[in-house]
Short mmCIF file of C-alpha atoms in Angstrom, two decimals:
data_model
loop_
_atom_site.label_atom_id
_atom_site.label_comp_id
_atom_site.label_asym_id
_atom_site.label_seq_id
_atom_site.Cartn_x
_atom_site.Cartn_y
_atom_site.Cartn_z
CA UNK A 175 141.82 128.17 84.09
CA UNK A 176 142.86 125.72 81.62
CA UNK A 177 141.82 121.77 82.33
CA UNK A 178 144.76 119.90 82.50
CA UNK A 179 143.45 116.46 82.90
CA UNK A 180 140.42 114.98 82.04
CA UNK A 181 139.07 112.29 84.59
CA UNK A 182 137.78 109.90 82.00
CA UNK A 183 137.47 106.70 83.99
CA UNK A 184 135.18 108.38 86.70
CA UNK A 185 133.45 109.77 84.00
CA UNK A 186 132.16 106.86 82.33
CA UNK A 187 131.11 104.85 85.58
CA UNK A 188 128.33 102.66 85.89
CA UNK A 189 126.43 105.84 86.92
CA UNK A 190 126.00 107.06 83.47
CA UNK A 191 123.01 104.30 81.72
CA UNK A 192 124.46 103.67 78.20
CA UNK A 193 120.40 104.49 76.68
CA UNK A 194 118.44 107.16 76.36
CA UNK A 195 117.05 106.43 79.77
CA UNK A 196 115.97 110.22 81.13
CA UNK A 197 118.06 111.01 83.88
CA UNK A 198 116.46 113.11 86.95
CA UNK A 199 120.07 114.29 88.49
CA UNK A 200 118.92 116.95 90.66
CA UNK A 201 115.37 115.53 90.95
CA UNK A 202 113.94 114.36 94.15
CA UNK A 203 113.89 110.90 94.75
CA UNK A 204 110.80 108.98 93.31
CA UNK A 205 110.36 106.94 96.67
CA UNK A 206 109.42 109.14 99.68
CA UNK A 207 111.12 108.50 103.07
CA UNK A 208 112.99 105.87 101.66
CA UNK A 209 115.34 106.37 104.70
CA UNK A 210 112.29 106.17 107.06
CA UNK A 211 113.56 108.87 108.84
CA UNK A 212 110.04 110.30 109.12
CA UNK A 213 107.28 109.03 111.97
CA UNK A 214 104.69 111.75 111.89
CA UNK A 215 101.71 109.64 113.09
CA UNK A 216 103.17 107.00 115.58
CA UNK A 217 107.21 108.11 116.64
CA UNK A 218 108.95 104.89 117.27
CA UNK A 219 106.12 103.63 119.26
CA UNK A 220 105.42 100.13 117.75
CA UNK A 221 101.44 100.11 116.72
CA UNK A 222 99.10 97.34 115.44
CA UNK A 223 98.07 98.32 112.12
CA UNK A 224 95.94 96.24 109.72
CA UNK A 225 95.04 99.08 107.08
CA UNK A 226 96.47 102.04 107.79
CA UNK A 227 99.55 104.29 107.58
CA UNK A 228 102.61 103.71 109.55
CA UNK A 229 105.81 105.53 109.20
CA UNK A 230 105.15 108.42 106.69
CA UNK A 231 103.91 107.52 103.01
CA UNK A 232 104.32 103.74 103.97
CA UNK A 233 101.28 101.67 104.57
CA UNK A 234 100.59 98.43 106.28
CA UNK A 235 98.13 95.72 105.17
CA UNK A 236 98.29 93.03 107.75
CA UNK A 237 94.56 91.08 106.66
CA UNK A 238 95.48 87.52 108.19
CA UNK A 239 94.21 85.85 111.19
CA UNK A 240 97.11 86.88 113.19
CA UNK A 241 98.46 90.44 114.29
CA UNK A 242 101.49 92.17 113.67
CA UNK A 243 102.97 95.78 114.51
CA UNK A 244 104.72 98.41 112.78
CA UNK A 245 107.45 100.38 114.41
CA UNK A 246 110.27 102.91 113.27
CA UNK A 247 113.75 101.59 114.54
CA UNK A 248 116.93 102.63 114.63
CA UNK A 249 118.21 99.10 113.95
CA UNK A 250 119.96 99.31 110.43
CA UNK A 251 122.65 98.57 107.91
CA UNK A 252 126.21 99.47 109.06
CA UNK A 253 128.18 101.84 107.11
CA UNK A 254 125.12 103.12 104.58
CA UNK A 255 124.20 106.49 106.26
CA UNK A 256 120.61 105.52 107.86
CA UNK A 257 119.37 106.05 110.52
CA UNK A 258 116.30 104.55 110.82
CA UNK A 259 114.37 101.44 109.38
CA UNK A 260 110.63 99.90 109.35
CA UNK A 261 110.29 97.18 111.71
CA UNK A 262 107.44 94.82 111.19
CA UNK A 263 106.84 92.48 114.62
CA UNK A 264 104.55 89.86 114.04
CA UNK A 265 102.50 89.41 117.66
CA UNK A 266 99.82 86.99 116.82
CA UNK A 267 100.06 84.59 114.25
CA UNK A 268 98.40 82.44 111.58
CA UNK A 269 100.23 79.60 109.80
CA UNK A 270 97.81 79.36 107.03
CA UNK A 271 97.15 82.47 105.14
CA UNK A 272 93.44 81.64 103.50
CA UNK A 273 93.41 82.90 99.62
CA UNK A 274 92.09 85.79 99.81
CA UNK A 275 94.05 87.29 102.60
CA UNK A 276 97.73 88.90 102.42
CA UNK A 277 100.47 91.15 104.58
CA UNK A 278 102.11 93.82 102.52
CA UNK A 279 103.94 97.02 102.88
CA UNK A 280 103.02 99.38 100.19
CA UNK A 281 103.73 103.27 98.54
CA UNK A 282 101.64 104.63 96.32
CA UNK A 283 102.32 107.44 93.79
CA UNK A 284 100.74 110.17 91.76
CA UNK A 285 100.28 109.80 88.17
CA UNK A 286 101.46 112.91 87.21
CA UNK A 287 104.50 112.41 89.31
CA UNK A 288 105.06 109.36 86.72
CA UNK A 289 105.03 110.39 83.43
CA UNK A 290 108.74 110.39 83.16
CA UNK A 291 108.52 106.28 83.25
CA UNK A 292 106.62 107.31 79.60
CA UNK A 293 104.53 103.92 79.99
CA UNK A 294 102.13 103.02 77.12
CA UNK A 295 105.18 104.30 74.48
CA UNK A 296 107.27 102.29 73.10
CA UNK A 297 110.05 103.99 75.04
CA UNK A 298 108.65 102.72 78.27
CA UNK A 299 111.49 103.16 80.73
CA UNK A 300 112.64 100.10 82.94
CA UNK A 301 112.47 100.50 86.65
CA UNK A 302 115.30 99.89 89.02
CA UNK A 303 114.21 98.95 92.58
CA UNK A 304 116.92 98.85 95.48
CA UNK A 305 116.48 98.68 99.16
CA UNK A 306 117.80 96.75 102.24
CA UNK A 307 116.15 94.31 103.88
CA UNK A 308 116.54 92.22 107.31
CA UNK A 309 114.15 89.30 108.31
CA UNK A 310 114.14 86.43 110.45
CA UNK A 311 112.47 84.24 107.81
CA UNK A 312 114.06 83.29 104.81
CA UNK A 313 112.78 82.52 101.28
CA UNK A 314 111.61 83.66 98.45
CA UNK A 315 109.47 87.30 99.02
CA UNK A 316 107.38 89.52 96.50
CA UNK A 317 107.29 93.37 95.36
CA UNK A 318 104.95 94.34 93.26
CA UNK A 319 104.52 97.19 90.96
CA UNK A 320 101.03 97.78 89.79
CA UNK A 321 99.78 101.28 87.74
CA UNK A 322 96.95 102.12 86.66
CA UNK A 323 96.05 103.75 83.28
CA UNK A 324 93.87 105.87 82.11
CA UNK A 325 90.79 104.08 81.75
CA UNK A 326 91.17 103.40 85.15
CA UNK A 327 92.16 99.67 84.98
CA UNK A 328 95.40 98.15 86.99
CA UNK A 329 98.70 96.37 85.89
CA UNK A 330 100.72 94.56 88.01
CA UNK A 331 104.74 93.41 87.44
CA UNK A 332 105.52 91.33 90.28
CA UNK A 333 108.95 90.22 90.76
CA UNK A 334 110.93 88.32 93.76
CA UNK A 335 113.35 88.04 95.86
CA UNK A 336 115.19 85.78 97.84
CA UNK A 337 116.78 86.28 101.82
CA UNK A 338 119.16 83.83 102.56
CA UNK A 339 120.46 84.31 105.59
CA UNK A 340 118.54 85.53 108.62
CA UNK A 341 118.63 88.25 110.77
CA UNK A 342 121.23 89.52 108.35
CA UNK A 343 121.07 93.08 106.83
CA UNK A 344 120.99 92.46 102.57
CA UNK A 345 120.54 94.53 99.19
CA UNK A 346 118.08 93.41 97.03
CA UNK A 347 118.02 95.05 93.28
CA UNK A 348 115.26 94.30 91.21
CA UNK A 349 114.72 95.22 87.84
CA UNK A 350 110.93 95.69 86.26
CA UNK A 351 110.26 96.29 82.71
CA UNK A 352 108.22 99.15 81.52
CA UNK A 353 104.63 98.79 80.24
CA UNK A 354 104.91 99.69 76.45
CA UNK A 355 101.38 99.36 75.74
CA UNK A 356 99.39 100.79 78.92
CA UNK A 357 100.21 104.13 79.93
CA UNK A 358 100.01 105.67 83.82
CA UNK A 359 96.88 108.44 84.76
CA UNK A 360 98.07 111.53 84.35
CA UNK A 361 96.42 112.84 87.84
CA UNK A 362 96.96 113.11 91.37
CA UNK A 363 95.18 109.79 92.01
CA UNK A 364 97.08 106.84 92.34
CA UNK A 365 99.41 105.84 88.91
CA UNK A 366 101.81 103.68 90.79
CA UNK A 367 102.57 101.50 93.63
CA UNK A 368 105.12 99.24 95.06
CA UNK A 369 104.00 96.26 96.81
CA UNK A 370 106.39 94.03 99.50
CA UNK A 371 104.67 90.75 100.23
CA UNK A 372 105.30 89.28 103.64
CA UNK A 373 102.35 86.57 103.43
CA UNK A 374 99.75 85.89 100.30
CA UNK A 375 97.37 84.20 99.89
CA UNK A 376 96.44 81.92 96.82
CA UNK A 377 93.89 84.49 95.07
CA UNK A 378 96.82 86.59 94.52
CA UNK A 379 99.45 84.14 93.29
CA UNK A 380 96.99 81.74 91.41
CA UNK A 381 97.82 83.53 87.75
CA UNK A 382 101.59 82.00 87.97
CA UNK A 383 102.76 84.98 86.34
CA UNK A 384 105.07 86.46 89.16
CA UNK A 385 108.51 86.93 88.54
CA UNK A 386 107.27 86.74 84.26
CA UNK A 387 108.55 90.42 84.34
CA UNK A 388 105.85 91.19 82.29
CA UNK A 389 101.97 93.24 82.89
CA UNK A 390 99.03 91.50 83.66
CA UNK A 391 95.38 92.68 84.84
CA UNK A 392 93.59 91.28 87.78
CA UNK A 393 94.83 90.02 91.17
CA UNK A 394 96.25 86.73 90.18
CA UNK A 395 99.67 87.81 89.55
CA UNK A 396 100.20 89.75 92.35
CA UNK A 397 102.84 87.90 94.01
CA UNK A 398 104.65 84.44 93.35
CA UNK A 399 102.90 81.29 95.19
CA UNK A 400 106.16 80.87 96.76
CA UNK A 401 105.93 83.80 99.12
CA UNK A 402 106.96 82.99 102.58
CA UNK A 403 104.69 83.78 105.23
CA UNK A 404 106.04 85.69 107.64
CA UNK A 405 102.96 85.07 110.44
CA UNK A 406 104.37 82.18 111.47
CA UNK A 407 105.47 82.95 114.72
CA UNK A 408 105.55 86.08 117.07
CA UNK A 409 109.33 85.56 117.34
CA UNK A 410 109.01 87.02 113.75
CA UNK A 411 110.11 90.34 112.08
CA UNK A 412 110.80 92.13 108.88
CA UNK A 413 113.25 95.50 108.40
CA UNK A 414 113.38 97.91 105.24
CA UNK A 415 115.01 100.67 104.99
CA UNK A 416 117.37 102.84 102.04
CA UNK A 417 114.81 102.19 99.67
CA UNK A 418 115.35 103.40 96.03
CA UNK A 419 112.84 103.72 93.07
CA UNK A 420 115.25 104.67 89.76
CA UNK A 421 114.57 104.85 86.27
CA UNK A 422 116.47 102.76 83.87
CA UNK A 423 117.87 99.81 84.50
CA UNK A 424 120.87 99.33 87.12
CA UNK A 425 122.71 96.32 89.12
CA UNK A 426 124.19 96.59 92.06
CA UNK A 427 127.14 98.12 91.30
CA UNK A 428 125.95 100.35 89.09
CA UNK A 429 123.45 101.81 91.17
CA UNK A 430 123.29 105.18 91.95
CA UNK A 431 123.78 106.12 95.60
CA UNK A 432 121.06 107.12 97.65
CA UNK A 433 119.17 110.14 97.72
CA UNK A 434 119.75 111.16 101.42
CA UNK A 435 117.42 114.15 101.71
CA UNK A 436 117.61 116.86 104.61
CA UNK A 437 115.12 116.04 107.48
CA UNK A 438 113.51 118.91 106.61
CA UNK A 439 113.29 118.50 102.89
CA UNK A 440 112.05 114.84 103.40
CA UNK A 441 109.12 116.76 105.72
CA UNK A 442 108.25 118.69 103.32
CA UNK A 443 107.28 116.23 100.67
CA UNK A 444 105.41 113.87 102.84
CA UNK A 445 103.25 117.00 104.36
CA UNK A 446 101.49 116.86 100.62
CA UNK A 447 99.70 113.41 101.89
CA UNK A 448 99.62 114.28 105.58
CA UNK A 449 100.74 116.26 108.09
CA UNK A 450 100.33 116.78 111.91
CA UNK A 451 100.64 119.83 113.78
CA UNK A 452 100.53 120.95 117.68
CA UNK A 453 101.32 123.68 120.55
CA UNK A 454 99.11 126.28 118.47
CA UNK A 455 97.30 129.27 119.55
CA UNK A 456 94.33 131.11 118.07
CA UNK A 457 92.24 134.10 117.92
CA UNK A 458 88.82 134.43 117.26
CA UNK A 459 85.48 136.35 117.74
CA UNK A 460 82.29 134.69 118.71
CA UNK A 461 78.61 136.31 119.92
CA UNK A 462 76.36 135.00 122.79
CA UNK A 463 76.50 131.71 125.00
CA UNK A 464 76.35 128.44 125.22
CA UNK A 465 77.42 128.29 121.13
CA UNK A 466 79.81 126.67 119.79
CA UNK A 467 82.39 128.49 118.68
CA UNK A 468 84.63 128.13 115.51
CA UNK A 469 88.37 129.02 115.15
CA UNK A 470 90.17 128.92 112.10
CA UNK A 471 93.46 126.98 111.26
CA UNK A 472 95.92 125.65 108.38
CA UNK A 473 97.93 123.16 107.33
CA UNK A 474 101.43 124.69 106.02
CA UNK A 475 101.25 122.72 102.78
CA UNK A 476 99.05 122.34 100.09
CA UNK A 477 98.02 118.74 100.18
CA UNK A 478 97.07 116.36 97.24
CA UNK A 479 93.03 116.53 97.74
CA UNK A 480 90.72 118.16 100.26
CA UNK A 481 92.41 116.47 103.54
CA UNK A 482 90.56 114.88 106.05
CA UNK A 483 90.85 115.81 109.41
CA UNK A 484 91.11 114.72 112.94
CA UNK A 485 91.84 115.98 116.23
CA UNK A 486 92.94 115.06 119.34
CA UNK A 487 93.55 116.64 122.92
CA UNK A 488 91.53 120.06 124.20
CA UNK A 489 91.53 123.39 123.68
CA UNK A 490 91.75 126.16 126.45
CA UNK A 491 89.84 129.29 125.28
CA UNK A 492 90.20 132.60 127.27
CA UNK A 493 87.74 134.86 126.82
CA UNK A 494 86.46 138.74 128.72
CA UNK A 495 84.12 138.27 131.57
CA UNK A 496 83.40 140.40 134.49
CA UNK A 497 82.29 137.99 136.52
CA UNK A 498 83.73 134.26 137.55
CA UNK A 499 86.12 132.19 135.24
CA UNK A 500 87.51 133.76 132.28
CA UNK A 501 88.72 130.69 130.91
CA UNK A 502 87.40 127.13 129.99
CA UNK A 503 88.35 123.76 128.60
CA UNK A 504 86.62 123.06 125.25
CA UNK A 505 86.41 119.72 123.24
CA UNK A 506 86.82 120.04 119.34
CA UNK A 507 83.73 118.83 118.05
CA UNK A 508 83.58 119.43 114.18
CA UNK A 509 86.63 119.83 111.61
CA UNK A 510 85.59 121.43 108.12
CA UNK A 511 87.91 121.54 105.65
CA UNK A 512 87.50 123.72 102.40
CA UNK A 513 89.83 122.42 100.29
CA UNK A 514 93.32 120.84 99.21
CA UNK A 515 94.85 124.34 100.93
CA UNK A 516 93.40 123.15 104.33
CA UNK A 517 92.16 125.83 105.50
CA UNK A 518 90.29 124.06 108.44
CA UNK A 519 87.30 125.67 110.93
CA UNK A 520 87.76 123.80 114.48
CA UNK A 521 84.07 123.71 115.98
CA UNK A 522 84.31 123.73 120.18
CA UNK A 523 81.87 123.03 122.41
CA UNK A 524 79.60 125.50 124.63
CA UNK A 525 81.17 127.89 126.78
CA UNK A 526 79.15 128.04 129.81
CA UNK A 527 81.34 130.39 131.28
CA UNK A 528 81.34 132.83 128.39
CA UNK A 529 79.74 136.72 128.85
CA UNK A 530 76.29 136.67 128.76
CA UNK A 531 75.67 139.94 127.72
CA UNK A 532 75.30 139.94 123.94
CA UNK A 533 77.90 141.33 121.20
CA UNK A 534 80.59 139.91 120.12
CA UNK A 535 83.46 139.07 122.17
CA UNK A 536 87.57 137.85 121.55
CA UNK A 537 88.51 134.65 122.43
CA UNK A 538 92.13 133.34 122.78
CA UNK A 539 92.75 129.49 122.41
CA UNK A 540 95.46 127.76 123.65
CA UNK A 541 95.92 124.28 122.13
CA UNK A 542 99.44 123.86 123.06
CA UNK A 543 98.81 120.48 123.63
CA UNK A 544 96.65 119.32 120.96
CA UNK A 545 97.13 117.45 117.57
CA UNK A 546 95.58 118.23 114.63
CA UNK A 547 96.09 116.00 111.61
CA UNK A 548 95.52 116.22 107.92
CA UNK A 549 95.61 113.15 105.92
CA UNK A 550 95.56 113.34 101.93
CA UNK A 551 97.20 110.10 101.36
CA UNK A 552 96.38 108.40 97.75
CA UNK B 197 89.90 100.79 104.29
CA UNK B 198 87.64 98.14 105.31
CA UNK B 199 87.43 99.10 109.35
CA UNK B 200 84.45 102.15 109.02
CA UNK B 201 82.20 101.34 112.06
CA UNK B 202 79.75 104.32 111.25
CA UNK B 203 79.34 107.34 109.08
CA UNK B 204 77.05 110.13 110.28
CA UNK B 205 76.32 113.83 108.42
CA UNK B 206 78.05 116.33 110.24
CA UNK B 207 75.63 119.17 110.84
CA UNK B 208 75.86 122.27 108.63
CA UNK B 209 76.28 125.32 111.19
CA UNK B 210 76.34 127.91 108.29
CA UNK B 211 79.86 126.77 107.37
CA UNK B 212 81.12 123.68 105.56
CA UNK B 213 79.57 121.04 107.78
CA UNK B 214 77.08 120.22 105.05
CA UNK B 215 80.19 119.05 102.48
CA UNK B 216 81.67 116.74 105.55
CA UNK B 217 80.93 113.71 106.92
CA UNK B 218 82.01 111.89 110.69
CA UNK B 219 83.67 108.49 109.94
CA UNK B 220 83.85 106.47 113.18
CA UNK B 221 86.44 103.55 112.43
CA UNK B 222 87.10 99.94 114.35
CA UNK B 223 89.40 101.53 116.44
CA UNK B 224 87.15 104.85 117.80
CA UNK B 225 88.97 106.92 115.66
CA UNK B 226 86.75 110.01 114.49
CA UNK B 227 87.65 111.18 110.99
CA UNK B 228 86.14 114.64 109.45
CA UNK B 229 85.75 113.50 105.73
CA UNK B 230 85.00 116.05 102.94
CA UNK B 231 83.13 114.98 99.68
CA UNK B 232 86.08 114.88 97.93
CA UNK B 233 86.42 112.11 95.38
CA UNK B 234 90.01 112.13 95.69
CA UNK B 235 90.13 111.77 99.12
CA UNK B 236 90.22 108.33 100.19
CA UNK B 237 87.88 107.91 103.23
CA UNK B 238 85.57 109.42 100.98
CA UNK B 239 86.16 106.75 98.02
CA UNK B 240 85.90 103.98 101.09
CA UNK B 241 82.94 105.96 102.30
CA UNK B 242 81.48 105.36 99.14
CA UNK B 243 82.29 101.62 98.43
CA UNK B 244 81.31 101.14 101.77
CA UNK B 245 77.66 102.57 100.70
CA UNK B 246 77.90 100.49 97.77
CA UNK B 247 78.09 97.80 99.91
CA UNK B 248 75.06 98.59 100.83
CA UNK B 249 75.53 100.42 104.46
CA UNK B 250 73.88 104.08 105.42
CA UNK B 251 74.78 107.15 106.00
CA UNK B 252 73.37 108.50 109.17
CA UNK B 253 71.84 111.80 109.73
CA UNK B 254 73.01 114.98 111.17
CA UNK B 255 72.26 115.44 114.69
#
């Protein structure tokens, strides 16, 4: 078939950078969950965090005198396609943040997923950042991008941003440079992360250098003195959602759209830093009584390092006997892990009901009801 | 991670126990930790031995 037309308008839109910036069309996204679609850990249930993961890949640093909660909502944007958002609910406050102490959300990366940004080259690519935001305090706010290279020491290009009305859903674009002279690790240890200040303290602002759009060392720069501070009140609250990490450099109309990834392929790529799993059954053989008994188990994806693992809930294990109960209640009381494959032993407790003539013996579990977690996050 | 109440040697039952450790954090939360110096309760494990705090014992 012959063309008859060539559509050159649409074909020189903004979404074509007029460099030699790499482009990653049929790439994943760089961000994960960026639609914070995904809740393995917590659902919607709103949960005080002060270090810790929230809504998957995302974690909260809330190290002030006050308290505050993360939640996945369902209040967002109208008309972008999402569904979901990341609430944070202040519930006990503190209207002076000391120096050293800070709020944050944060994502962290592998170096090796990062090479593309070709830092330390004097093709460093510029970094778009894009996402929508919703707060009921506004001002001037923070994010932070700070790599590490491979010597191990960390850069940080803080820039901000500005919400000016409240309570209102808006699209922030930011811009960072690329580090020409300090490359990213080239490992699955942390390269990269993105930082969104919602409080700061002075040891973190005292360098001046936020909003410089340039690389610095040390913790001075980290965020611009001006950050509001969001701890103010218990009436308070922050929302991000449709968050976009591009390379090159774009403005708000040039910006690509977003990535919006299947449920299932957003899953996926989060269970490399952690994953949760329930309603499983097992088999297994064990000798004698009163032992503890092991039973095998996996995670379904390969994670970034040897996992660590938790578990909550019991197990049921059924097991022969020709006399009495054939079935108990066991506690998991060991996890060992072998390595980044998961393959996991789960240690129970005695069986005092178990055979007690010796030989080996099957045992069926039923852990329909339990939860067992991985957790390989950087 | 700056919440680790305790850290205790998880026995070795002729498996892997020896290459895992029980981190108890602020909250009660029990946490099976490999050695693994890319996992990150391990690296706070560490720092938080630095810091001049002990390991406990297996039972």
């Amino acid at each position: 078939m012959a063309l008859s037309k060539i559509d050159l308008a649409n074909m020189l839109t903004g979404l074509v950078p007029n460099d030699n910036t790499i482009r990653r069309p049929n790439a994943k996204p760089l961000i994960f969950n960026g639609s914070m679609d995904l809740s393995q850990r917590y659902g919607t249930t709103a949960t005080t965090i002060t270090e810790g993961y929230s809504l998957d890949r995302w974690e909260f640093v809330e190290d002030t005198d006050g308290s505050a909660t993360v939640a996945q909502t369902a209040t967002v944007p109208t008309g972008k396609g999402f569904a979901k958002s990341l609430d944070v609910q202040v519930t006990g406050t503190d209207s002076s943040i000391a120096a050293s102490q800070d709020v944050r959300i944060v994502q962290k990366f592998e170096g090796q997923d990062l090479q593309v940004l070709k830092y330390g080259t004097s093709d460093a690519e510029k970094v778009t950042l894009s996402f929508h935001v919703k707060s009921s305090t506004t001002g001037t706010y923070s994010a932070t991008l700070r790599h590490t290279n491979t010597s191990g020491t960390a850069y940080v290009n803080s820039l901000t941003f500005s919400i000016s009305s409240a309570n209102t859903w808006e699209q922030k674009v930011l811009v960072f440079n690329g580090n020409t002279a300090q490359d990213i690790r080239n490992t699955n240890t942390e390269g990269l992360r993105l930082e969104i200040y919602l409080a700061v303290g002075s040891n973190f602002t005292s360098g001046g250098g936020a909003n410089a759009n340039s690389w610095t060392t040390g913790n001075t720069n980290r965020a611009s003195a001006s950050n509001v501070n969001l701890m103010t009140s218990t009436d308070n609250d922050f929302f991000l959602t449709g968050i976009q990490l591009e390379v090159g450099e774009y403005t708000s109309s040039t910006l690509p759209p977003f990535q919006h990834e299947s449920f299932g392929d957003n899953l996926a790529r989060c269970k490399r830093y952690y994953e949760t799993q329930t309603g499983f059954y097992f088999y297994s053989f064990q000798s004698g009584t009163n032992v503890v008994h092991d039973v095998p188990i996996n995670c379904k994806v390969e994670k970034r390092a040897t996992p660590t693992g938790s578990f909550s809930g019991s197990v049921v294990s059924y097991y022969p006997n020709t006399s009495g109960a054939n079935s108990e209640t066991n506690n998991v009381t060991a996890i060992a892990i072998g390595d980044k494959n998961g393959s996991t032993l789960l240690s129970l407790n005695t069986e005092a009901q178990a055979p007690t003539d010796a030989g080996y013996y099957p045992i069926y579990a039923d852990a329909r009801n339990a939860v067992a977690n991985w957790d390989a996050e950087l | 991670m700056n919440n680790i109440k305790s850290v205790k040697q998880l026995a070795n039952n002729g498996e892997q126990g020896d290459n895992m450790l029980i981190l108890i954090d602020n909250q009660d939360n029990k946490l099976f930790v490999p050695k693994d110096e890319e996992n990150r309760h391990y690296q706070a494990i560490l720092q938080w031995v630095a810091d001049g705090n002990t390991i406990q014992e297996a039972d």
